[in-house]
PDB file of C-alpha atoms and ligand atoms in Angstrom:
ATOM      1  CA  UNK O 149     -82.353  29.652  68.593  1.00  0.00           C
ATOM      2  CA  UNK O 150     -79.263  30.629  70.827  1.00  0.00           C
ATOM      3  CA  UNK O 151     -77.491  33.611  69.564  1.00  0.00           C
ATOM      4  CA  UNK O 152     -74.157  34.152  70.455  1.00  0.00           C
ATOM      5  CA  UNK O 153     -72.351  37.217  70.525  1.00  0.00           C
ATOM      6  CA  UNK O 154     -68.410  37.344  70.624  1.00  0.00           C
ATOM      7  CA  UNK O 155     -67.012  40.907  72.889  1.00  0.00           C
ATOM      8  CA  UNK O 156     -63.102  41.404  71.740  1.00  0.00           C
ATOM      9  CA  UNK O 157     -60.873  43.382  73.161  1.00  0.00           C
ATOM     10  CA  UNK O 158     -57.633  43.427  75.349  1.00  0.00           C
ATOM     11  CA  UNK O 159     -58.918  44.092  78.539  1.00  0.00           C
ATOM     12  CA  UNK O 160     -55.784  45.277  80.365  1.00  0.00           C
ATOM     13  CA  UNK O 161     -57.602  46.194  82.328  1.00  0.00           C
ATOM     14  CA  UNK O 162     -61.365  45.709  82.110  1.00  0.00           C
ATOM     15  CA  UNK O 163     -62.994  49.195  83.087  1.00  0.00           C
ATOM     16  CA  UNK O 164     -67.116  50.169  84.015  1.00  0.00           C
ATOM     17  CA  UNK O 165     -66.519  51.254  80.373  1.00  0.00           C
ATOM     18  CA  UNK O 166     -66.424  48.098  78.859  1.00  0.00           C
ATOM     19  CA  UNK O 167     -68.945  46.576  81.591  1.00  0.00           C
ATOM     20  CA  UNK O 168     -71.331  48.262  80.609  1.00  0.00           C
ATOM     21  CA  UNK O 169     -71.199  47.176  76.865  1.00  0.00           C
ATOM     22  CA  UNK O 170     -71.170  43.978  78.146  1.00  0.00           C
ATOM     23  CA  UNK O 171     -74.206  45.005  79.930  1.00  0.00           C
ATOM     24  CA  UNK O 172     -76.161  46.120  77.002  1.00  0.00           C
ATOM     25  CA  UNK O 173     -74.771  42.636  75.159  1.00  0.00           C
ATOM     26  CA  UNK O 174     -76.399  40.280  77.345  1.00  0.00           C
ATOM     27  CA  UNK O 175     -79.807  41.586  77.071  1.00  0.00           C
ATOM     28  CA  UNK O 176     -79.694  41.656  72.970  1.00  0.00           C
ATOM     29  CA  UNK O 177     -77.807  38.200  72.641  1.00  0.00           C
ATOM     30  CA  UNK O 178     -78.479  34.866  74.724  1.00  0.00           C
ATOM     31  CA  UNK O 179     -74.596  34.029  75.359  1.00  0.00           C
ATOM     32  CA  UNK O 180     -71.989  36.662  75.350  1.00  0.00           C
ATOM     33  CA  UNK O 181     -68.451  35.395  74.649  1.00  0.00           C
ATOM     34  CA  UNK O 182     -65.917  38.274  76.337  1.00  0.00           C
ATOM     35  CA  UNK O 183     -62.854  37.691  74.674  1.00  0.00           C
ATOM     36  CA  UNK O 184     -59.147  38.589  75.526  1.00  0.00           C
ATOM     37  CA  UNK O 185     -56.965  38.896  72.524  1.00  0.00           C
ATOM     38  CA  UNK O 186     -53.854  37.658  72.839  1.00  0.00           C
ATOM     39  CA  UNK O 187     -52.552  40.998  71.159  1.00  0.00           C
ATOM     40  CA  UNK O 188     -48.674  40.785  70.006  1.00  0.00           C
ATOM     41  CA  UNK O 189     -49.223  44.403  68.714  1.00  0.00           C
ATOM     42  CA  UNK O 190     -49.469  45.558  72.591  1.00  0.00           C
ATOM     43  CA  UNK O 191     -47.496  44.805  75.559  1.00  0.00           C
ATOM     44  CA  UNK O 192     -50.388  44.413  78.508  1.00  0.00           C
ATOM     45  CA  UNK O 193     -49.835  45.061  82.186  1.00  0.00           C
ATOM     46  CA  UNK O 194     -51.731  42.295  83.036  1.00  0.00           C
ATOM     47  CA  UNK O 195     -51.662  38.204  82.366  1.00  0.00           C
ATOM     48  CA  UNK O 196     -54.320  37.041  79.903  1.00  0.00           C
ATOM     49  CA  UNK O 197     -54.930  35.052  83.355  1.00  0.00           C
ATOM     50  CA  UNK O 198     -55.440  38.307  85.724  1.00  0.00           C
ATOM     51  CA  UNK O 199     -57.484  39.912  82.984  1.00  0.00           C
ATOM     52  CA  UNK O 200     -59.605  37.058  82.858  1.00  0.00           C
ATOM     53  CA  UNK O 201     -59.981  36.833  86.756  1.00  0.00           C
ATOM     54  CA  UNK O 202     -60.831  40.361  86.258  1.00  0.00           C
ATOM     55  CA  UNK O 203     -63.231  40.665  84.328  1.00  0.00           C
ATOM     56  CA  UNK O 204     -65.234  37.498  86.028  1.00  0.00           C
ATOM     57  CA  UNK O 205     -65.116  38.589  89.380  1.00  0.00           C
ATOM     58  CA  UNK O 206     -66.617  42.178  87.973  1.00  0.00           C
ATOM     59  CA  UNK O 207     -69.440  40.449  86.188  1.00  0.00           C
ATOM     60  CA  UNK O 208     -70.515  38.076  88.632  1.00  0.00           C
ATOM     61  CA  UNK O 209     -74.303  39.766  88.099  1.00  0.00           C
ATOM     62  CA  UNK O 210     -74.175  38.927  84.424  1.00  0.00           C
ATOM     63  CA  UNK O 211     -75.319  35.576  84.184  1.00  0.00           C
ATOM     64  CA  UNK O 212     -75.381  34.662  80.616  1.00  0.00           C
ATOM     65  CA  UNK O 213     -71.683  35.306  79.757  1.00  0.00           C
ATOM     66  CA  UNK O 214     -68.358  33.795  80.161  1.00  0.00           C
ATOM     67  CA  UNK O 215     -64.600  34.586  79.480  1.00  0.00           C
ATOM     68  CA  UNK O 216     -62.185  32.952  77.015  1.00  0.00           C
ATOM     69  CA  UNK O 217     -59.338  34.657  74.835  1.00  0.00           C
ATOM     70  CA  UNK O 218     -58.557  33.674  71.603  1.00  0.00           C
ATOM     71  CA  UNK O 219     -55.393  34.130  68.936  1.00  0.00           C
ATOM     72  CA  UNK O 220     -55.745  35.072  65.405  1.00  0.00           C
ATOM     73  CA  UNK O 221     -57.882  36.547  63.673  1.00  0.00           C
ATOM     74  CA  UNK O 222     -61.987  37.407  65.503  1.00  0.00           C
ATOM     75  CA  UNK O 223     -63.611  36.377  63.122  1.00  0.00           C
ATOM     76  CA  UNK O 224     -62.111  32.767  63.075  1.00  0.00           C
ATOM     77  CA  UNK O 225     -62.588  32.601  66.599  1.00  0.00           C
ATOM     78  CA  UNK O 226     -66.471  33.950  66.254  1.00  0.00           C
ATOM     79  CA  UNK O 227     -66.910  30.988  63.066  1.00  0.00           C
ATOM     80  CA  UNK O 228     -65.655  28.185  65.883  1.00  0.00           C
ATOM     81  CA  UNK O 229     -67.673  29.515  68.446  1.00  0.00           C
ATOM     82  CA  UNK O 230     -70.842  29.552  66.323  1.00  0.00           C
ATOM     83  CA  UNK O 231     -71.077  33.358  67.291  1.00  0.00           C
ATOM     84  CA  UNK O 232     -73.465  35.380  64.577  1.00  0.00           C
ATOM     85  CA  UNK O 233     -72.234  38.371  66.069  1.00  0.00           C
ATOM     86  CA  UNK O 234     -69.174  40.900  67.114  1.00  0.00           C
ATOM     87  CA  UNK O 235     -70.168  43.758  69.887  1.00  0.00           C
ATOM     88  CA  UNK O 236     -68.368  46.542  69.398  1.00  0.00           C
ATOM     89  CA  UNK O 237     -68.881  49.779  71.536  1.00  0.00           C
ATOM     90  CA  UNK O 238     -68.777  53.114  70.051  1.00  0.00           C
ATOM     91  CA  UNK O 239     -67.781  55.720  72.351  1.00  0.00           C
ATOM     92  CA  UNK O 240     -66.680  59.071  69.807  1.00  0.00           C
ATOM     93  CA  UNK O 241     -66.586  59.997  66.428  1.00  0.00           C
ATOM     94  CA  UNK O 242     -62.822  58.996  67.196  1.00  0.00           C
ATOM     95  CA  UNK O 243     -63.567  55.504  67.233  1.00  0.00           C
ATOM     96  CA  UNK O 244     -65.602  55.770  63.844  1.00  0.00           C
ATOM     97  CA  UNK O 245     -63.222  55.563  61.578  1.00  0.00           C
ATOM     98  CA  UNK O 246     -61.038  52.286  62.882  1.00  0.00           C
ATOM     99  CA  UNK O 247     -64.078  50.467  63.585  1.00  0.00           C
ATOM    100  CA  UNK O 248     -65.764  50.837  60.118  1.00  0.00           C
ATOM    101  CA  UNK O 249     -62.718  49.683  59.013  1.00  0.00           C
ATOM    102  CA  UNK O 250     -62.767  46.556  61.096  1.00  0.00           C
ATOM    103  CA  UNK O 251     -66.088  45.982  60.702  1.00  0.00           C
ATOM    104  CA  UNK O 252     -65.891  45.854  56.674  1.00  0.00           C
ATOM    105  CA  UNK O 253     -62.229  44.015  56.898  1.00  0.00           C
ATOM    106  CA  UNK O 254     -64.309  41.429  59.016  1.00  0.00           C
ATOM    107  CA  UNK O 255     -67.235  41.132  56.706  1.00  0.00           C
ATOM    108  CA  UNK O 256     -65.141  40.872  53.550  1.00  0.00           C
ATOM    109  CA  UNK O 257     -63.328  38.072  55.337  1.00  0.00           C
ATOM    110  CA  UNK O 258     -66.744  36.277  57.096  1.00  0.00           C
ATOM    111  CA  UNK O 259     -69.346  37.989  55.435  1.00  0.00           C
ATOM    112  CA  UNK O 260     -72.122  36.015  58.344  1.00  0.00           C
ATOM    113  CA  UNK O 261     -70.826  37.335  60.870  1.00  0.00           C
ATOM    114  CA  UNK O 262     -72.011  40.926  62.060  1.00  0.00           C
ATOM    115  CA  UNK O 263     -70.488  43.616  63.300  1.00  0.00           C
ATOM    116  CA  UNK O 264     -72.963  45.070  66.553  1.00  0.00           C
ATOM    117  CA  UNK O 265     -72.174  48.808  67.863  1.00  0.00           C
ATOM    118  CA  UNK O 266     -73.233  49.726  71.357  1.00  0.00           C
ATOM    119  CA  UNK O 267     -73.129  53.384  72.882  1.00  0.00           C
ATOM    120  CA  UNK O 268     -71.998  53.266  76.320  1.00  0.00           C
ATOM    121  CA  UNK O 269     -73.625  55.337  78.913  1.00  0.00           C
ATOM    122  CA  UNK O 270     -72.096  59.130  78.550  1.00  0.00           C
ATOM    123  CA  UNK O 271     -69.911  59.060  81.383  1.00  0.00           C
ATOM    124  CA  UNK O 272     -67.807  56.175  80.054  1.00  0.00           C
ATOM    125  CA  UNK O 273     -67.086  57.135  76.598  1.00  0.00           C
ATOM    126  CA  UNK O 274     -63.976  58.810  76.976  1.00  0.00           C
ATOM    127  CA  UNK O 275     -62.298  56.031  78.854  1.00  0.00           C
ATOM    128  CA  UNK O 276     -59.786  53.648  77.800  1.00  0.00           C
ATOM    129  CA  UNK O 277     -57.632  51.282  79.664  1.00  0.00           C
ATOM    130  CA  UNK O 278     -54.050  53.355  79.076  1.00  0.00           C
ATOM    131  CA  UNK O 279     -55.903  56.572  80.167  1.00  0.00           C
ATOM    132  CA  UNK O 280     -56.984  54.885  83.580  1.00  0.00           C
ATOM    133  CA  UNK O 281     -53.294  53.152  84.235  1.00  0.00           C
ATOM    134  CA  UNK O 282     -51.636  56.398  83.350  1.00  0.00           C
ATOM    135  CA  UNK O 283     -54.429  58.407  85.970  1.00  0.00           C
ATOM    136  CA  UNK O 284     -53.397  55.935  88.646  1.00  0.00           C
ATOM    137  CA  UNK O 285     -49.882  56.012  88.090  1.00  0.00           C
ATOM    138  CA  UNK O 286     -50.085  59.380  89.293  1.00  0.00           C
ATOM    139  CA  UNK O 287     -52.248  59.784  91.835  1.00  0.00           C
ATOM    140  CA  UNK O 288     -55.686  60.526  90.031  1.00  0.00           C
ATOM    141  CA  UNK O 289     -58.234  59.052  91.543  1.00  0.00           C
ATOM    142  CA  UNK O 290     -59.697  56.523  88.933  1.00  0.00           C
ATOM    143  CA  UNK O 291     -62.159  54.375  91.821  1.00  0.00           C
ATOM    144  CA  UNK O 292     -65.102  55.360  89.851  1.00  0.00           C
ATOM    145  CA  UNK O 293     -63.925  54.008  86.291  1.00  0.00           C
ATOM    146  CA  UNK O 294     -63.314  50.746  86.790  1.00  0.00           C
ATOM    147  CA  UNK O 295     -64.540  47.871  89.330  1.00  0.00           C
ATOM    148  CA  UNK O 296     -63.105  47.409  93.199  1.00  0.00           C
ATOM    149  CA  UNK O 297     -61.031  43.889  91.612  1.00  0.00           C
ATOM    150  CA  UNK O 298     -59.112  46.709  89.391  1.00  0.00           C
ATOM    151  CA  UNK O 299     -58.347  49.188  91.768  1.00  0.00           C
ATOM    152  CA  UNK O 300     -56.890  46.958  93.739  1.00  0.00           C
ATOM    153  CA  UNK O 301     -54.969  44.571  91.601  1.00  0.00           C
ATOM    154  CA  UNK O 302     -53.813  48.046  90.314  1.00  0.00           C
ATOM    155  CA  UNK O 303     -52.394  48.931  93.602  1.00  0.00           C
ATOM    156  CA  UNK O 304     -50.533  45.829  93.505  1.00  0.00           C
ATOM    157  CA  UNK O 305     -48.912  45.714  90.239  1.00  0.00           C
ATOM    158  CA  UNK O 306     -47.947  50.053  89.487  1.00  0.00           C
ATOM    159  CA  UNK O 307     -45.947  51.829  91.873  1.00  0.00           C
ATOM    160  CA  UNK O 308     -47.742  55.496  92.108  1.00  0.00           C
ATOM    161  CA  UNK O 309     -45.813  58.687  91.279  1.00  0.00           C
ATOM    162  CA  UNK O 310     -47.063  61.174  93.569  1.00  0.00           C
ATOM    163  CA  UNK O 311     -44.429  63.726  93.122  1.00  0.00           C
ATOM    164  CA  UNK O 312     -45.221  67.212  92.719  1.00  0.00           C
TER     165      UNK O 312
HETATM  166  N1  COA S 435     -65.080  51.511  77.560  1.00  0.00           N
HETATM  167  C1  COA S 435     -63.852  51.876  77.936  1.00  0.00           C
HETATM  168  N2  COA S 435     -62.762  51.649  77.212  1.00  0.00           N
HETATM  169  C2  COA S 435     -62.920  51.011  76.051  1.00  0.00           C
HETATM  170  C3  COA S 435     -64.167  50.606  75.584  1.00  0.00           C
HETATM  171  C4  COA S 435     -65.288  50.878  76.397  1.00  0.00           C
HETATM  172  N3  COA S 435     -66.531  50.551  76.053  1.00  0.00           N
HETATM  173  N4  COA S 435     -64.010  49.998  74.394  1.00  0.00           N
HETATM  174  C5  COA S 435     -62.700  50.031  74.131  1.00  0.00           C
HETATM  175  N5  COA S 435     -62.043  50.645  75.128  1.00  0.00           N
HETATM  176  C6  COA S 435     -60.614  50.935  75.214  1.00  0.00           C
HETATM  177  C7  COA S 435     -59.795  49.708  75.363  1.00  0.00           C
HETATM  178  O1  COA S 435     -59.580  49.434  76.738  1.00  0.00           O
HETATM  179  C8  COA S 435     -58.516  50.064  74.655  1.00  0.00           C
HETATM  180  O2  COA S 435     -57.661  50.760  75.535  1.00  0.00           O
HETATM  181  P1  COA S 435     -56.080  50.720  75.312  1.00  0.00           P
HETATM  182  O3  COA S 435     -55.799  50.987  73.866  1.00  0.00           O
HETATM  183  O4  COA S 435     -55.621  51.783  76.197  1.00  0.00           O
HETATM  184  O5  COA S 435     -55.663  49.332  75.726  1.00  0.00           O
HETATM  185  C9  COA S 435     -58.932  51.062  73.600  1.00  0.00           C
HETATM  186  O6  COA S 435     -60.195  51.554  74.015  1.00  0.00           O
HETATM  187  C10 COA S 435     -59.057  50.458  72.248  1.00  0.00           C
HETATM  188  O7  COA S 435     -60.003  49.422  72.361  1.00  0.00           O
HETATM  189  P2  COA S 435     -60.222  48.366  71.227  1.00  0.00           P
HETATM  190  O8  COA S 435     -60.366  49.046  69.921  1.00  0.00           O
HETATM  191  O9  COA S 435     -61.284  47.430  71.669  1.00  0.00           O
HETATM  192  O10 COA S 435     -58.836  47.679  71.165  1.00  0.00           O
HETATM  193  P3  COA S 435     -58.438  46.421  71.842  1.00  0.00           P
HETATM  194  O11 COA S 435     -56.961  46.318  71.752  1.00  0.00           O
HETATM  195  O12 COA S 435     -59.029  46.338  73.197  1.00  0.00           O
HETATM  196  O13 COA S 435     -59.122  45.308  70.884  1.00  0.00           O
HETATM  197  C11 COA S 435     -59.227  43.862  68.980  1.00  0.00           C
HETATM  198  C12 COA S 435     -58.872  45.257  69.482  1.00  0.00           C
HETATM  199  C13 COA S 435     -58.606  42.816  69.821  1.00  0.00           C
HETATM  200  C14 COA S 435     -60.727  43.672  69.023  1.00  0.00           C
HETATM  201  C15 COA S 435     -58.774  43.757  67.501  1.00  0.00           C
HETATM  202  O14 COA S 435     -57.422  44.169  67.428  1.00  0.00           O
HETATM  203  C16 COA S 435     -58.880  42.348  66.980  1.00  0.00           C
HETATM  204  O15 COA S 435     -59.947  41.912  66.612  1.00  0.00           O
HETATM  205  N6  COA S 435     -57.758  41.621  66.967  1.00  0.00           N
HETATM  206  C17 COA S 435     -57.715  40.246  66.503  1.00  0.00           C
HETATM  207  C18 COA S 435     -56.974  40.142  65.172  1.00  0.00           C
HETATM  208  C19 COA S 435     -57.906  40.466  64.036  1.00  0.00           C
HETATM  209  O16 COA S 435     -58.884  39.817  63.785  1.00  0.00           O
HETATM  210  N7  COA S 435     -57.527  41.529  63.316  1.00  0.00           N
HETATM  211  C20 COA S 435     -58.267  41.981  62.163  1.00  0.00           C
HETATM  212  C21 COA S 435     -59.368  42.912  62.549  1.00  0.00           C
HETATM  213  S1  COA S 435     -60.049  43.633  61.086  1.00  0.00           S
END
């Protein structure tokens, strides 16, 4: 039995938010697959290539995942990857209402594969990856939501406002 779980998302970029739903993933499911949509609804800072370099090099201590991205709908890409599962986390009563919604659109259309909600740890549920690029942008220190490979690509890519 090898029981594959599928972790969508966009990633851009990957914060301790999402690690640690990737965390909680790899203990209930022997492979997790993280993968990057390739979203034409958003614009992303980052290259489905940076994200990717991202998120490996801030999950080196997860041993029974990898990183792909996929186009289309999840739950073809779950089907072709033999996944029985989708991980979603579910940080508010915000999220509730888009992800039951997902979550039935995706049964109606692959009624095998499962939608799986994790609760991050408290501290991480009000994050999301616009919140911490906005923070940095101007001058909030964000070091503690996401991993060192962030910060600093970060630092490369947005020039800070620190006006007044
Ligand atoms: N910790 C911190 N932040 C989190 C988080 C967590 N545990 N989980 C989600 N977030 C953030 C994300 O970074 C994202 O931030 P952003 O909007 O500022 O970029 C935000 O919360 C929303 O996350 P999410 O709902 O996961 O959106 P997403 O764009 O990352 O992923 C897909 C959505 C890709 C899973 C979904 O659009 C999809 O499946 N697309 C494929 C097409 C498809 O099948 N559509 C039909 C679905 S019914």
């Amino acid at each position: 039995m090898n029981r594959i779980a599928i972790y969508p998302g966009t990633f851009d970029p990957i914060t301790n938010g999402h690690i640690d739903i990737i965390e909680r993933a790899s203990h209930l499911f022997h492979r997790v697959i993280v993968a990057i949509a390739v979203n034409p609804a958003k614009q992303p800072l980052f290259s489905v290539e940076e994200r990717r370099e991202m998120i490996l090099q801030s999950t080196r201590q997860i041993k029974n995942m990898e990183v792909d991205f996929f186009n289309g709908l999840v739950v073809n890409y779950a089907e072709a990857r033999g996944a029985v599962a989708i991980v979603r986390g579910l940080r508010a009563v915000s999220d509730f209402e888009y992800e039951l919604q997902m979550a039935l659109m995706n049964r109606k259309l692959k009624e095998q594969v499962v939608t799986v909600f994790l609760m991050p740890h408290e501290q991480n549920i009000y994050l999301n990856s616009s919140i911490v690029k906005e923070v940095f942008s101007f001058g909030g220190d964000i070091s503690y939501l996401v991993p060192d490979v962030v910060l600093k690509a970060l630092q490369e890519k947005i020039p800070r406002n620190l006006d007044k």
